[in-house]
Amino acid sequence: MTSSGPPGTPGSRGVHPAWLPDEAFRPIGSRRTLLCGGGPLAGTVHEEVASACARYGGSVRRRAAGPDEAPEAGADDGAGDGADEGGPYDLVLALTTAGPLPAVTETALAGFRRGPAPGDGPAVGPDIGPVIGTAGGDERIGDEGYVVARHEGVTVVLADSATGLLYGLFHLVRLGEEAFGAARPAEHHRPAARLRMLDHWDNVDVHPVMGQVERGYAGGSIFWRDGALRDDLTRVRAYGRLLAACGVNAVTVNNVNVHATETLLLTDRLRDVAAIADRLRPYGVRVHLSVNFAAPVALGGTATADPLDEDVRAWWAAVTARVYEAIPDFGGYVVKADSEGQPGPHAYGRDHADGANLLAEALAPFGGVVHWRAFVYNHRQDWRDRSTDRARAAYDHFTPLDGRFRDNVILQVKHGPIDFQVREPVSPVIAAMPRTRVAVELQVTQEYTGQQRHVCYLAPMWSEVLGFRPWGPAGPGVAHVVAGDVADGAAGGGLVGVSNVGDDPYWTGHPLAQANLYAFGRLAWAPSSDPAAILDEWIGLTFPAAAGGNDATGGDDGRLREALHEIMDDSCGTYERYTVPLGVGFMVRPGHHYGPDVDGYEYTPWGTYHFADRDGVGVDRTRATGTGFTGQYPPPWSEVYESLARCPDELLLFFHHVPYGHVLHDGTTVIQHIYDTHFAGVEEVERARLRWAELAGLVPDAPHARVRELFAEQLRCAEEWRDQVNAYFLRKSGVPDARGRRIP
Amino acid sequence: MTSSGPPGTPGSRGVHPAWLPDEAFRPIGSRRTLLCGGGPLAGTVHEEVASACARYGGSVRRRAAGPDEAPEAGADDGAGDGADEGGPYDLVLALTTAGPLPAVTETALAGFRRGPAPGDGPAVGPDIGPVIGTAGGDERIGDEGYVVARHEGVTVVLADSATGLLYGLFHLVRLGEEAFGAARPAEHHRPAARLRMLDHWDNVDVHPVMGQVERGYAGGSIFWRDGALRDDLTRVRAYGRLLAACGVNAVTVNNVNVHATETLLLTDRLRDVAAIADRLRPYGVRVHLSVNFAAPVALGGTATADPLDEDVRAWWAAVTARVYEAIPDFGGYVVKADSEGQPGPHAYGRDHADGANLLAEALAPFGGVVHWRAFVYNHRQDWRDRSTDRARAAYDHFTPLDGRFRDNVILQVKHGPIDFQVREPVSPVIAAMPRTRVAVELQVTQEYTGQQRHVCYLAPMWSEVLGFRPWGPAGPGVAHVVAGDVADGAAGGGLVGVSNVGDDPYWTGHPLAQANLYAFGRLAWAPSSDPAAILDEWIGLTFPAAAGGNDATGGDDGRLREALHEIMDDSCGTYERYTVPLGVGFMVRPGHHYGPDVDGYEYTPWGTYHFADRDGVGVDRTRATGTGFTGQYPPPWSEVYESLARCPDELLLFFHHVPYGHVLHDGTTVIQHIYDTHFAGVEEVERARLRWAELAGLVPDAPHARVRELFAEQLRCAEEWRDQVNAYFLRKSGVPDARGRRIP
């Protein structure tokens, strides 16, 4: 039998399997498995195991309840080696609700309180536990959690819910042969954040400027094509499978900029959304919808969209009820309101809390949530006015509203105060809304980080964001805020990523950009994970032939792993070096945002300036002499950023305007740092390119060729960045490179 | 009877009549006219006069041959005051071929050789006479010429051809009541250049980036709409009428960038072109077509487009023959080849002469011409390479080919060496091709001069170009080159303008931009005309109510004329002041080219740089230390431009890179000049805006309101230019404004 995973496995369709190639299932598929548990998601688990067994000769037996009952209808054993149907098993996958379990699983369950699982209830309340822990007290496994152990030659996965069981199965896939090696004590895994969501900026109609996918660099949408739902949604199911395997549990299926056709998804085109939900549901992924705040007017339902108007409230209540009739596990609404031209409550003299609560009220009876984006600023700023600071905007808009949002409103905050630049400080809003559920939004799609033509592994940047401690080293971190794990804080809002996926055969355009999607899910589940370890997981899963399967101790001769770590671990640092220096941001070509244009946004209404002149560069955001943005942070950061001496070098120009001769902590001047990093960044790209070339033969030909071509473009573009930025600052400063290199 | 000119008069359709309002025909329409002459174009003359008489009570009698014959079928008298049908007449319009003429016309004809008119033969050979002259010798009136005189109370217009008679009629319209005042000796008018052409950059299909009209700022195309010929071509005829009234006799109906659908105009969609030709023919305007050099391949006719291939030659011959079957007076082809991505002969190892001659050969049997554009340069230049100079490109490409072009090839040269900037030197190509017919291309559409949102009367700039004497004060000027009026030179190629017309109610978006279209035609006819006098004509014709009709001695109280001269005469100078300093060019936003972006093109492949650094600005194009471009001029200009001391200030930065402290001839430094002119330019716009506001009531409400709104935008944009340019150079130079004004 050739490549043929469960329905939706794309291997046979010319679509790259990403981190779920058939080979990754060999350790499970070649063993004897007992699955205890009923229901549709347990059916997915069964399907996965059976499919693997069909390929690799193992077997699976399923029972929905007690051990003596007949297998559930529809469940059957995989083709196998004729092992005793009643046991013994190498692997037991069991719901704690599945009646009497084999003795070995009972042993593994010791220390856990067996109780009714929360079932498939709405994802409202917080259910945050430790990222990983060895079972000890009398704790529940939890909604999406699982316990994994190995005793007496049997690997056991236990979960309170079938979703947890599914996550446990993919945990074993990641472990590979290790899962069946030495004994291991019970480990309890639970996601840090309950909501781990990908937002698709996909348009239904092809937008005349932004195309099918706004800021998409991987082809068309997997959901939509030329104004309609795609006929074949096979890939949507395969996407759900990939997401479950990295821990994502929610997807928003349309762009936050909601145009005319997309407004109709809420009503006339709701069946399209339901069709997507049907494909994602087997993998525990819920569907959310971006809505137009003015939908009641746009769809002709009411004369106003005023959030305090009774007709408007009734309209949203009725429409939302119909959404839940069609999609009982619908996740909720995502809203970009009063931002970059989108409608919102301000038109009616209402504020963001009024607006968000309107929708929250409609969703509450069904357990849905509103993701209300905090990306609100004046995009018609006068560049002459240095007192207005876009960085301040979200804080200024939203902190006065803290405490006014309903508990099913999640304020979705971009990780930095500006807009997904390769280097920004963490947004002060995250630490400023103790009575509001906050989600942090990351950009998996590489709008400002090379647009999936450049290698840029983003996990280290995200890890820094999640590990940032706004109140200083003794306080909680960003990860705790989004997990709701802060004393006296609100429930967490989770982690949101803007998806980098399209209908490209590799899903992400650049084959190596798959690692960003994978890492997003893994960090959302376990924010304290080491980015290099995540990458290592991804390498093992994605390149099983060369890397010896997903078993790090297996046949891997180490060359591919080593090379990919060299190429990718610090690729985001490399990107930062050859692009925008010292945190100043936005030196990209206006509009498409690819490639350099140092002054491209300097005299525009977008609020993104560097203020370079012949003497110096940077934005003074201090309280003493600048815009006062530093005051939006709690101590110690309010003081650290304010201080020219203490401000971290990499953020120097974000917070301060300094002379070119200003000396950084490493002893180099700002101007020399600019030259040095730009030369270094290009050299690093060139080294990575050559390193990749050496992998011919180790990596399959097709992705190897694709990445090789992309490296040529990355190198060209990096040289363009180096030369433009260096030439710009040389012309402006007049300071020659201390090392005498050629600057054009 | 309400507003109702001849068919095509747009007054009744909500389209502005431009310089042909009904009122302009009152002096003719209220008098008794005899028209002697047959044929379709004389029919147009009759229609014009009869229509005017119907409105204003005069009469017209037409006879095709002798005075005793019956009027030609279809000719009839206008409603009138019952004047004697046999005479006397106030006005005689006569073809010299129309048999015995009234005595008074014979008097006027004295001094002119009566002979067969050249008829409607092809527009190949030169037929250039003096721009205007009092009849003296035994000369022919000439193909498009006319003689106008007034004797014994009768105004007489004589012409050898009906086209000439039509131009003579419009001459009377311009004169207004003056035409019927004091006696005037016979004046002989002939166009300086035989070809006076407008190129439309109109697309048939709406281009995804460039839209229906590339670089069009007046709405959609009057020819095409959404991929097809417009159903209603009434406006095309009205356009032809406006063109005849200012002297234009050729129109290219599609963009020089010939896309897929437009390639088909040559064959499958030829009937569309023929339909346009039918509408323009009554006004003596011929149709030309932009063609795709690769058409034989694109249309599937041949395997190659190699100009030396026999199949290709046969293909063009056959296709061209079919074009002339459909359009017997077809003008010819316009070609942009091997330029900005358009196909051309280079792909086959052939040169531009090979390419142009291929098409010329096909057109020659029918008297057609090829306009071959000289706008050829490397648009993928490396900005780091300062030795490549786009300004040099056309000369370097084409001068080696001088003498190799067939005599029905016209090399169409943009007036400056770069691309229609508000200030450029005259292209050296114009003086460098003595054995080639050269046409000069002007840009009536205001791509770089305010995009018809800014008042920018271009005639003074064009007049400067046409008056420029490449060989010094004693030699001929550009106007003589294009007229073929240079000793030992080739026949002239005429004047070409890129049209500024669209389906906007005012034709040109900005109502005052009509003056540019009008002035283009008038300068093409008579290049030595005074731009202010042309504007005066235009004012009188366009605003007859306020300006006292088109009779400058009439009821005009002078306020409107005076104000419009103040607003428009030096508006191009104003535009230059608030935009790009000292001839350096290209500081516009990339792509759409509207508004400032000082560095927008600085690090791009387009070859348009200013090289500003902290010490100075400008492009060194000297032979001594720069690109050597100055050497492309004959003396004295090769020396004048080379010399920092002698180079005209307004072109200083085009030819030299100078320090900001360089002192101009007027004693100010370059940097202070930049500041001063930018402040002055904005002040001039503000004065013009206020001046226009005062004209409320004098100008009809609708155009007054439109211009008022546009002035608000012009002022906003001018301030943006001032502030960006000044801020840019202040930041770079560090030199404060000597007058202490605020620079942001």
CSV table of N, CA, C and O in Angstrom, one decimal, chain A residues 144-176:
chain,number,residue,atom,x,y,z
A,144,GLU,N,-8.1,19.2,27.8
A,144,GLU,CA,-7.3,18.8,26.6
A,144,GLU,C,-6.0,18.1,27.0
A,144,GLU,O,-5.1,17.8,26.1
A,145,GLY,N,-5.9,17.8,28.3
A,145,GLY,CA,-4.6,17.2,28.7
A,145,GLY,C,-4.6,15.7,28.5
A,145,GLY,O,-5.5,15.1,28.1
A,146,TYR,N,-3.4,15.1,28.8
A,146,TYR,CA,-3.3,13.7,28.8
A,146,TYR,C,-2.1,13.3,29.7
A,146,TYR,O,-1.3,14.1,30.0
A,147,VAL,N,-2.2,12.0,30.1
A,147,VAL,CA,-1.1,11.5,30.8
A,147,VAL,C,-0.4,10.4,30.0
A,147,VAL,O,-1.1,9.6,29.4
A,148,VAL,N,0.9,10.4,30.0
A,148,VAL,CA,1.6,9.4,29.2
A,148,VAL,C,2.6,8.7,30.1
A,148,VAL,O,3.2,9.4,31.0
A,149,ALA,N,2.6,7.4,30.0
A,149,ALA,CA,3.5,6.7,30.9
A,149,ALA,C,3.9,5.4,30.2
A,149,ALA,O,3.3,5.0,29.2
A,150,ARG,N,5.0,4.8,30.7
A,150,ARG,CA,5.3,3.4,30.2
A,150,ARG,C,5.7,2.5,31.4
A,150,ARG,O,6.5,2.9,32.2
A,151,HIS,N,4.9,1.4,31.5
A,151,HIS,CA,5.1,0.5,32.6
A,151,HIS,C,5.1,-0.9,32.0
A,151,HIS,O,4.3,-1.3,31.2
A,152,GLU,N,6.0,-1.7,32.4
A,152,GLU,CA,6.1,-3.1,32.1
A,152,GLU,C,5.9,-3.4,30.6
A,152,GLU,O,5.1,-4.2,30.2
A,153,GLY,N,6.6,-2.6,29.8
A,153,GLY,CA,6.5,-2.8,28.4
A,153,GLY,C,5.3,-2.3,27.7
A,153,GLY,O,5.1,-2.6,26.5
A,154,VAL,N,4.4,-1.6,28.4
A,154,VAL,CA,3.2,-1.1,27.8
A,154,VAL,C,3.3,0.5,27.9
A,154,VAL,O,3.5,1.0,29.0
A,155,THR,N,3.0,1.1,26.8
A,155,THR,CA,2.9,2.6,26.8
A,155,THR,C,1.5,2.9,26.9
A,155,THR,O,0.6,2.3,26.3
A,156,VAL,N,1.2,3.9,27.8
A,156,VAL,CA,-0.2,4.2,28.2
A,156,VAL,C,-0.4,5.7,28.0
A,156,VAL,O,0.4,6.5,28.4
A,157,VAL,N,-1.5,6.0,27.3
A,157,VAL,CA,-2.0,7.4,27.2
A,157,VAL,C,-3.4,7.4,27.8
A,157,VAL,O,-4.3,6.7,27.3
A,158,LEU,N,-3.6,8.3,28.7
A,158,LEU,CA,-4.9,8.5,29.4
A,158,LEU,C,-5.3,9.9,29.2
A,158,LEU,O,-4.5,10.8,29.3
A,159,ALA,N,-6.6,10.1,29.0
A,159,ALA,CA,-7.1,11.4,28.9
A,159,ALA,C,-8.6,11.5,29.4
A,159,ALA,O,-9.3,10.5,29.3
A,160,ASP,N,-9.0,12.6,29.8
A,160,ASP,CA,-10.4,12.8,30.3
A,160,ASP,C,-11.3,13.0,29.1
A,160,ASP,O,-12.5,12.7,29.1
A,161,SER,N,-10.7,13.5,28.0
A,161,SER,CA,-11.5,13.8,26.8
A,161,SER,C,-10.8,13.2,25.6
A,161,SER,O,-9.6,13.0,25.6
A,162,ALA,N,-11.6,13.0,24.5
A,162,ALA,CA,-11.1,12.4,23.3
A,162,ALA,C,-10.1,13.4,22.7
A,162,ALA,O,-9.1,13.0,22.0
A,163,THR,N,-10.3,14.7,22.9
A,163,THR,CA,-9.3,15.7,22.4
A,163,THR,C,-8.0,15.5,23.0
A,163,THR,O,-6.9,15.5,22.3
A,164,GLY,N,-8.0,15.3,24.3
A,164,GLY,CA,-6.8,15.0,25.0
A,164,GLY,C,-6.1,13.7,24.5
A,164,GLY,O,-4.9,13.7,24.4
A,165,LEU,N,-6.9,12.7,24.2
A,165,LEU,CA,-6.4,11.5,23.7
A,165,LEU,C,-5.7,11.7,22.4
A,165,LEU,O,-4.6,11.1,22.1
A,166,LEU,N,-6.3,12.5,21.5
A,166,LEU,CA,-5.8,12.8,20.2
A,166,LEU,C,-4.4,13.5,20.4
A,166,LEU,O,-3.4,13.2,19.7
A,167,TYR,N,-4.4,14.5,21.3
A,167,TYR,CA,-3.1,15.2,21.6
A,167,TYR,C,-2.1,14.2,22.1
A,167,TYR,O,-0.9,14.3,21.8
A,168,GLY,N,-2.5,13.3,22.9
A,168,GLY,CA,-1.6,12.2,23.5
A,168,GLY,C,-1.1,11.4,22.4
A,168,GLY,O,0.1,11.0,22.3
A,169,LEU,N,-1.9,11.0,21.4
A,169,LEU,CA,-1.5,10.2,20.3
A,169,LEU,C,-0.3,11.0,19.5
A,169,LEU,O,0.7,10.4,19.2
A,170,PHE,N,-0.5,12.2,19.3
A,170,PHE,CA,0.5,13.0,18.5
A,170,PHE,C,1.7,13.2,19.4
A,170,PHE,O,2.8,13.3,18.8
A,171,HIS,N,1.6,13.2,20.7
A,171,HIS,CA,2.7,13.2,21.6
A,171,HIS,C,3.6,12.0,21.3
A,171,HIS,O,4.8,12.0,21.2
A,172,LEU,N,2.9,10.8,21.2
A,172,LEU,CA,3.7,9.6,20.9
A,172,LEU,C,4.3,9.7,19.5
A,172,LEU,O,5.5,9.2,19.3
A,173,VAL,N,3.6,10.3,18.6
A,173,VAL,CA,4.3,10.4,17.2
A,173,VAL,C,5.6,11.2,17.3
A,173,VAL,O,6.6,10.9,16.7
A,174,ARG,N,5.5,12.3,18.1
A,174,ARG,CA,6.7,13.1,18.3
A,174,ARG,C,7.8,12.3,19.0
A,174,ARG,O,9.0,12.4,18.7
A,175,LEU,N,7.4,11.4,20.0
A,175,LEU,CA,8.4,10.6,20.7
A,175,LEU,C,9.1,9.6,19.8
A,175,LEU,O,10.2,9.2,19.9
A,176,GLY,N,8.2,9.1,18.9
A,176,GLY,CA,8.8,8.0,18.0
A,176,GLY,C,9.1,6.7,18.8
A,176,GLY,O,8.4,6.4,19.7
